[in-house]
PDB file of C-alpha atoms in Angstrom:
ATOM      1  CA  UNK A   1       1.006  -8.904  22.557  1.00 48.00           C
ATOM      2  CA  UNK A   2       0.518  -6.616  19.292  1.00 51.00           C
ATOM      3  CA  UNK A   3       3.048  -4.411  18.373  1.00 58.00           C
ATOM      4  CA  UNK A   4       2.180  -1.629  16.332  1.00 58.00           C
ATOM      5  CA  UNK A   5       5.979  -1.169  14.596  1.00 59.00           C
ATOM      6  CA  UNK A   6       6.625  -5.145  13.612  1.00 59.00           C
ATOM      7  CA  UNK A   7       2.385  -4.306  12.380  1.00 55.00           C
ATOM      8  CA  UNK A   8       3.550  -1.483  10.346  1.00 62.00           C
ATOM      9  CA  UNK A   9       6.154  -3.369   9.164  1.00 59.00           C
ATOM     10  CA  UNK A  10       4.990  -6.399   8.155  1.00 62.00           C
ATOM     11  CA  UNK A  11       1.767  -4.127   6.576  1.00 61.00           C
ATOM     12  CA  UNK A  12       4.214  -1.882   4.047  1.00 66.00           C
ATOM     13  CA  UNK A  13       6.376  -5.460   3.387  1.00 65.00           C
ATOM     14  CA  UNK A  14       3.848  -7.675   2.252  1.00 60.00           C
ATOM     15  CA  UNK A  15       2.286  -4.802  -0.258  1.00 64.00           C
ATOM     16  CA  UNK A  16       5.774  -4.431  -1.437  1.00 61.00           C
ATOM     17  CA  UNK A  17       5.980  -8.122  -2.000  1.00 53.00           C
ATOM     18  CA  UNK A  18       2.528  -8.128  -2.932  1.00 54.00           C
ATOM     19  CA  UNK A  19       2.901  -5.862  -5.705  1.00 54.00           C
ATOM     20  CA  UNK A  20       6.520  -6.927  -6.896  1.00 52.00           C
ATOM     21  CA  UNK A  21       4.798 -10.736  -7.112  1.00 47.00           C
ATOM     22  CA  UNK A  22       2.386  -9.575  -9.270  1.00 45.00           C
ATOM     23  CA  UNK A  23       4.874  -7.993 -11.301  1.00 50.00           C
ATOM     24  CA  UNK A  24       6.732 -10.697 -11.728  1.00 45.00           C
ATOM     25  CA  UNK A  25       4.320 -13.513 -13.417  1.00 48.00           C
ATOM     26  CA  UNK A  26       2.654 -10.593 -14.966  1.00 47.00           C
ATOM     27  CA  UNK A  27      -0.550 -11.055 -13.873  1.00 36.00           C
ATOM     28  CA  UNK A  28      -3.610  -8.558 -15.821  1.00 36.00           C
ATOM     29  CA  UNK A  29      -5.951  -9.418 -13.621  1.00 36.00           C
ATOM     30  CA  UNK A  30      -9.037  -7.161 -13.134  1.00 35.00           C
ATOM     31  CA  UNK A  31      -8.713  -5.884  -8.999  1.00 34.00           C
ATOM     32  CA  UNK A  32     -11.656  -4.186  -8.633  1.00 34.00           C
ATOM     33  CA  UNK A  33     -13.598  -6.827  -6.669  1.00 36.00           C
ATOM     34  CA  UNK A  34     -10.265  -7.648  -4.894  1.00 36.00           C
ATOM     35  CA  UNK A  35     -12.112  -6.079  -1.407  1.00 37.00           C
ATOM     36  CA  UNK A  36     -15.211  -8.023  -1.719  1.00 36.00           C
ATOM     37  CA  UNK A  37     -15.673 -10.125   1.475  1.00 37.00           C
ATOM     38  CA  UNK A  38     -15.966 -14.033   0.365  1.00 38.00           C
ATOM     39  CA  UNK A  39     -17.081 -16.497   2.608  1.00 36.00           C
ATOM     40  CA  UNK A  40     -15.358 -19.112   3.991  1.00 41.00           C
ATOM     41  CA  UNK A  41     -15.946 -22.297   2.929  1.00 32.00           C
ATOM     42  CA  UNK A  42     -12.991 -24.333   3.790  1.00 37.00           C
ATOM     43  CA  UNK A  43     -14.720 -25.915   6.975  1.00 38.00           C
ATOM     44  CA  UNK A  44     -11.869 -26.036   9.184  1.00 40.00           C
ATOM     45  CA  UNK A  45     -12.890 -25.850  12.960  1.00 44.00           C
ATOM     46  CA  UNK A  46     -10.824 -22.533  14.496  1.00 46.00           C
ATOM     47  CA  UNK A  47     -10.417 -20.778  11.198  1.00 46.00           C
ATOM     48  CA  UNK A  48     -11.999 -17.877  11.772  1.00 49.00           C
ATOM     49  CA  UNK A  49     -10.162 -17.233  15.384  1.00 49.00           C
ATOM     50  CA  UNK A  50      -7.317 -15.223  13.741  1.00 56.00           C
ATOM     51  CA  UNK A  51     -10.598 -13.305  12.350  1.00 59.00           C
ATOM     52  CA  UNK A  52     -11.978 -12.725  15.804  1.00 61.00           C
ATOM     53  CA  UNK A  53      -9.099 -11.666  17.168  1.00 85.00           C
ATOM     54  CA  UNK A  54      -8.606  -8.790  14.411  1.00 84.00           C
ATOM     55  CA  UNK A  55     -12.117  -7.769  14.915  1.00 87.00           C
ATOM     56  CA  UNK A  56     -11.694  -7.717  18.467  1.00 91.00           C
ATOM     57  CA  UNK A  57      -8.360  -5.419  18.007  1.00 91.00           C
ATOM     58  CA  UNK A  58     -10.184  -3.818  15.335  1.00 92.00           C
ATOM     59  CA  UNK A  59     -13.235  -2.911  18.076  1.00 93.00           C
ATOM     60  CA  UNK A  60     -10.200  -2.309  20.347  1.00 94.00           C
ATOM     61  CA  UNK A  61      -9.192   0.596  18.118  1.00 94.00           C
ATOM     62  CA  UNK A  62     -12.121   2.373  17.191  1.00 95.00           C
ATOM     63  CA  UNK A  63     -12.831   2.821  20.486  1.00 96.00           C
ATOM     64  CA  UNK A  64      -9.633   4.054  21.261  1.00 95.00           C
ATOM     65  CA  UNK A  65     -10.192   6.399  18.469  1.00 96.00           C
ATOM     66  CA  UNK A  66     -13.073   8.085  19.155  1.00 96.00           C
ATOM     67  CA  UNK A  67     -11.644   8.299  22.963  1.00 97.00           C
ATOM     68  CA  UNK A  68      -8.810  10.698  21.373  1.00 95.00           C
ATOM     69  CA  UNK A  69      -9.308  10.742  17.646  1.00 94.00           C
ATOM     70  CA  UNK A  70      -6.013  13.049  17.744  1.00 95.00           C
ATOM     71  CA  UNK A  71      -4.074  10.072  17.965  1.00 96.00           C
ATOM     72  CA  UNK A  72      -2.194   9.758  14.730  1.00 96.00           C
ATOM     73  CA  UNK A  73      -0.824   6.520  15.870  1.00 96.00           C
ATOM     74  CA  UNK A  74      -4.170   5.048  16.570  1.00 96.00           C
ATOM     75  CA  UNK A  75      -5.320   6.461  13.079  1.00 97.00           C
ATOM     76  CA  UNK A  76      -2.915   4.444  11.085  1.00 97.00           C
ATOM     77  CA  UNK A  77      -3.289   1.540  13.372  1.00 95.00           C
ATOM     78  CA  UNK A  78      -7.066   1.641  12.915  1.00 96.00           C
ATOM     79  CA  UNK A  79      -6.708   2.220   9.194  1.00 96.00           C
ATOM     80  CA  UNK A  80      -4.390  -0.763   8.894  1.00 95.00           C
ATOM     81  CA  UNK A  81      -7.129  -2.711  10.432  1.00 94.00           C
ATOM     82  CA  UNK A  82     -10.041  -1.738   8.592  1.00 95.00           C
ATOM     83  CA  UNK A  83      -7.839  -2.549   5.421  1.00 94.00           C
ATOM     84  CA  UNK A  84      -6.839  -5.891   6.365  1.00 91.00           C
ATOM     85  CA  UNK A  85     -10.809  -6.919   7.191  1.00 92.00           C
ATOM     86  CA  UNK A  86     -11.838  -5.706   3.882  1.00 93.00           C
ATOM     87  CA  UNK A  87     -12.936  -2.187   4.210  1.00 95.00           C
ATOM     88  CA  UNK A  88     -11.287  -0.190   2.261  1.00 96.00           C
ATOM     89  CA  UNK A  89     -13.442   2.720   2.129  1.00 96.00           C
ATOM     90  CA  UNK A  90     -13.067   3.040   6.092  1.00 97.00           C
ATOM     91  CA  UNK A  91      -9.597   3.091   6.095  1.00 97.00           C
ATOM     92  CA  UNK A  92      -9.542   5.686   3.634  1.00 97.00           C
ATOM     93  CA  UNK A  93     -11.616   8.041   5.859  1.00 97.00           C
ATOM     94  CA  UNK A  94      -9.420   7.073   8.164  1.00 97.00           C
ATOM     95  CA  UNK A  95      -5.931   7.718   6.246  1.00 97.00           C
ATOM     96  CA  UNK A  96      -7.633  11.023   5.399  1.00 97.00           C
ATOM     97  CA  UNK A  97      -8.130  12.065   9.326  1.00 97.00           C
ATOM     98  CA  UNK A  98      -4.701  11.015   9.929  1.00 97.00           C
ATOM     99  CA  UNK A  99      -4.125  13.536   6.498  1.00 97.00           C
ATOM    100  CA  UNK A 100      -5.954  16.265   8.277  1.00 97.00           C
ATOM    101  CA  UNK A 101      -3.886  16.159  11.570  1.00 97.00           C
ATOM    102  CA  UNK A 102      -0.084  15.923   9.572  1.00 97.00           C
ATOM    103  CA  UNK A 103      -0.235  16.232   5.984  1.00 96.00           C
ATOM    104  CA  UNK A 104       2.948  15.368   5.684  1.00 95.00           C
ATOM    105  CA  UNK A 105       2.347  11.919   6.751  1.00 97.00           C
ATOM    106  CA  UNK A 106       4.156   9.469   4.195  1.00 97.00           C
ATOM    107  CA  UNK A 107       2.481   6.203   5.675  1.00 97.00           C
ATOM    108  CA  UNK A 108      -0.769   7.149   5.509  1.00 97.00           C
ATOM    109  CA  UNK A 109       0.177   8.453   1.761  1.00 97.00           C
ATOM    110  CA  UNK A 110       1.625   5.561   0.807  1.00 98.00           C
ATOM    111  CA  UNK A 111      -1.159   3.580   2.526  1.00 97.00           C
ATOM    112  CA  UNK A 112      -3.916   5.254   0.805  1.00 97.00           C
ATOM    113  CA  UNK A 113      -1.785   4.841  -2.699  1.00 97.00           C
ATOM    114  CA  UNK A 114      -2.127   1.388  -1.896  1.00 97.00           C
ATOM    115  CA  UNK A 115      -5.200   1.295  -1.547  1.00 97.00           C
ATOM    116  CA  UNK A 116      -6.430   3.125  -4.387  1.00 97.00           C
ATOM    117  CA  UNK A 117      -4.135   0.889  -6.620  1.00 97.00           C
ATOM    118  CA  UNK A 118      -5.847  -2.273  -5.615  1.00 95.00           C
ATOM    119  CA  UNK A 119      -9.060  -0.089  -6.520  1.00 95.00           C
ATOM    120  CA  UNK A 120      -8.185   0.457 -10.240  1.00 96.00           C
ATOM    121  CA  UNK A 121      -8.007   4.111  -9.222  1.00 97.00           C
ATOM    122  CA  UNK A 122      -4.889   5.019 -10.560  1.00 98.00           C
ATOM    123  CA  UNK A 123      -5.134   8.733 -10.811  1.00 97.00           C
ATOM    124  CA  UNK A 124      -6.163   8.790  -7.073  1.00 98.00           C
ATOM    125  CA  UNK A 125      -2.683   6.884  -6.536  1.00 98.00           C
ATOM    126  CA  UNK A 126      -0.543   8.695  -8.773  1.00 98.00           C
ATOM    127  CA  UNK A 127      -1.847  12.126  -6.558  1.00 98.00           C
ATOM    128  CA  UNK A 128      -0.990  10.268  -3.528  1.00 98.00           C
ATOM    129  CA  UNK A 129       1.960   9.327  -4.196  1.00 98.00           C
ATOM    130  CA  UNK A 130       3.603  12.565  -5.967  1.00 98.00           C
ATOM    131  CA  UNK A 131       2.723  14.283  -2.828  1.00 97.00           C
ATOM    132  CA  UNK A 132       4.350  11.779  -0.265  1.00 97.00           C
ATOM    133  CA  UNK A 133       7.200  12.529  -3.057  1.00 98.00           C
ATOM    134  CA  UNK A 134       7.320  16.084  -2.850  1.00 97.00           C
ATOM    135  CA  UNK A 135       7.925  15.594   0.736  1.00 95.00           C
ATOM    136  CA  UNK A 136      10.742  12.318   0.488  1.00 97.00           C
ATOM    137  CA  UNK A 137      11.959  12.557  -2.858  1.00 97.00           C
ATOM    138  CA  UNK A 138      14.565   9.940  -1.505  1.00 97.00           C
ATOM    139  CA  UNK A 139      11.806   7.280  -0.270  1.00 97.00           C
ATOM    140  CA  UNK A 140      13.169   4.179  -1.932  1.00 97.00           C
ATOM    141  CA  UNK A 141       9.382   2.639  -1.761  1.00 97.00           C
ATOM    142  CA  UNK A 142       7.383   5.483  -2.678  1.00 97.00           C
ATOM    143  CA  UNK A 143       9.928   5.652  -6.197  1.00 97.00           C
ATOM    144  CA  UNK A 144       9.437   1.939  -6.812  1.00 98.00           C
ATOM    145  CA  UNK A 145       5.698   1.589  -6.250  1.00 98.00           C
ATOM    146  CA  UNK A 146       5.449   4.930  -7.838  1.00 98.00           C
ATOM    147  CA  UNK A 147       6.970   3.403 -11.439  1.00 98.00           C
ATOM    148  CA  UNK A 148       4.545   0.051 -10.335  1.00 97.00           C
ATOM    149  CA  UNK A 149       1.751   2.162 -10.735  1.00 98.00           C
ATOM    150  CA  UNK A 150       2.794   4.540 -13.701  1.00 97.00           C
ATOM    151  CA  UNK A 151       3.493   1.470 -15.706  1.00 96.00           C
ATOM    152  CA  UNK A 152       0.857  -1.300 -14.636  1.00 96.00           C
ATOM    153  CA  UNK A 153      -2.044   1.144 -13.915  1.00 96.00           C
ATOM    154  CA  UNK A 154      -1.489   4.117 -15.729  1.00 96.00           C
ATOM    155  CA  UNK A 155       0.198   2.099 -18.940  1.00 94.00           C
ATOM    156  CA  UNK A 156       2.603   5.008 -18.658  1.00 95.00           C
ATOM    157  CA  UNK A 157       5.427   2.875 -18.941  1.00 96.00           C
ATOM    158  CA  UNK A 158       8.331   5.559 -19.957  1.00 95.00           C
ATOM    159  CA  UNK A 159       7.228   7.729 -16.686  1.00 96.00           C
ATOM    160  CA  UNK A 160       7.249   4.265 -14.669  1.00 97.00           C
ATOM    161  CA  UNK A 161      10.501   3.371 -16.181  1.00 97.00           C
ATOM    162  CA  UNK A 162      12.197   6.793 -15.086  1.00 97.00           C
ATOM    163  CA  UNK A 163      10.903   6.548 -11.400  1.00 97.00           C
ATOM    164  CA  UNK A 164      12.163   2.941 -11.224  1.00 97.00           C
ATOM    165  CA  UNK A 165      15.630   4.542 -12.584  1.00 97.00           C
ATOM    166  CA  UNK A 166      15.459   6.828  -9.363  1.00 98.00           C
ATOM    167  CA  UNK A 167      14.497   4.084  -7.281  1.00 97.00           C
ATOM    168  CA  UNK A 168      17.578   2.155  -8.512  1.00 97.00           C
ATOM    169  CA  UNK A 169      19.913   5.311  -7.987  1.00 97.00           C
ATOM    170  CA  UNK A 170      18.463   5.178  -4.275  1.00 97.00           C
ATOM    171  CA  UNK A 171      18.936   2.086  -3.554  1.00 97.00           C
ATOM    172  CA  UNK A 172      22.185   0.814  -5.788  1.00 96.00           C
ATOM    173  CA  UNK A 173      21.467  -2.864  -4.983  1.00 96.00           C
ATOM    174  CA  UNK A 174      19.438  -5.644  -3.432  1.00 95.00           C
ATOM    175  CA  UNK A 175      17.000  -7.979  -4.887  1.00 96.00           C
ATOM    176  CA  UNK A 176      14.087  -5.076  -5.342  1.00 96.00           C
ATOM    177  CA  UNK A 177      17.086  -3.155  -7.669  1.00 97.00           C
ATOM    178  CA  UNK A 178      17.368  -6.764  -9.764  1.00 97.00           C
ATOM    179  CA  UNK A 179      13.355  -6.577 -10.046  1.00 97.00           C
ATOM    180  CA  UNK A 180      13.335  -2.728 -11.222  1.00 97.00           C
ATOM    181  CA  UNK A 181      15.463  -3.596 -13.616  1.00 97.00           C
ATOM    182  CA  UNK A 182      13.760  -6.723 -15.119  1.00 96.00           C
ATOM    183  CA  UNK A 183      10.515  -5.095 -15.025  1.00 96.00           C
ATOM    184  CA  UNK A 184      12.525  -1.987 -16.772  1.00 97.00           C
ATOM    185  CA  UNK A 185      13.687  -4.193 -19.456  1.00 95.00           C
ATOM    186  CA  UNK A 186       9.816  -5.720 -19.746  1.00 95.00           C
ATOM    187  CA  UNK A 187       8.381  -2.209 -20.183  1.00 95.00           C
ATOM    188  CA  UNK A 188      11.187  -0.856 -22.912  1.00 93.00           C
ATOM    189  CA  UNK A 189       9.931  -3.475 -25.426  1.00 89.00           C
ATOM    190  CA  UNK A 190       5.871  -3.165 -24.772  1.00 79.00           C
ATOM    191  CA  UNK A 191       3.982  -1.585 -27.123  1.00 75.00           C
ATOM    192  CA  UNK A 192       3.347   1.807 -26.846  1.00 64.00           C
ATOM    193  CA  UNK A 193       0.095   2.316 -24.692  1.00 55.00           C
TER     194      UNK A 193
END
């Protein structure tokens, strides 16, 4: 019924879209308040059943978690979870157990990343992500959200512009390469930060 891979999948996907969308109309919008839960209004009968069932998997999980919090598989999972029902400080605690039990763990780097760049805390990201870097230099994703959040949240844009170069060197072609290199071309004529 809920398989944690196509989860994980779907989870680092739709950031990457997420993140390449915004990109791409060049939204400046403030995020901070972008985890705030918002009720919902919309009156349709059966909306909030997806929303049961994620707190149910969600209750699922914890207690799964404290029956062997060694479970780095159940970390992430749970992480994942508290992300997607708008707790981001959870799954951070989380992401850092999961930290404490294999440091070298690249999805609950890039995870955190994530998180912290939807959080307007860039530095926090930036740490994140050189670290999950100094592990995979050749992780395609880690390169391009890297230069995502050098140039949109750090302003860095030359720094963000060299680690999409890298990303493009990776990954020679595809539709993410013809993005890099748009939002390359965007960055070389901004003003200087």
């Amino acid at each position: 019924m809920f398989n944690k891979k196509t989860f994980r999948k779907k989870f680092h996907k739709g950031i990457f879209l997420f993140v390449t969308i915004l990109i791409a109309i060049g939204l400046v919008i403030p995020l901070a308040g972008l985890f705030s839960s918002q009720p919902d209004y919309s009156g349709v009968q059966g909306a909030d059943t997806a929303h049961q069932t994620l707190q149910e998997r969600l209750s699922e999980l914890e207690k799964q978690a404290q029956e062997n919090p060694g479970d780095v598989n159940v970390l992430l999972e749970l992480a994942q979870a508290y992300f997607y029902v708008g707790a981001p400080d959870q799954a951070t605690k989380t992401y850092e157990q999961v930290l404490a039990l294999d440091a070298q763990n690249s999805e609950a780097r890039y995870d955190m990343a994530t998180i912290y760049y939807y959080s307007s805390e860039y530095d926090l990201a930036v740490a994140q992500l050189q670290e999950l870097l100094k592990n995979e230099p050749d992780n395609k994703d880690a390169r391009y959200f890297y230069g995502i959040v050098l140039g949109t949240g750090v302003k860095d844009y030359q720094s963000g512009i060299q680690e999409l170069e890298k990303f493009i060197e990776l990954a020679k072609e595809g539709p993410d390469v013809e993005k890099a290199k748009q939002i390359i071309n965007e960055w070389k004529t901004a003003p200087a930060q």
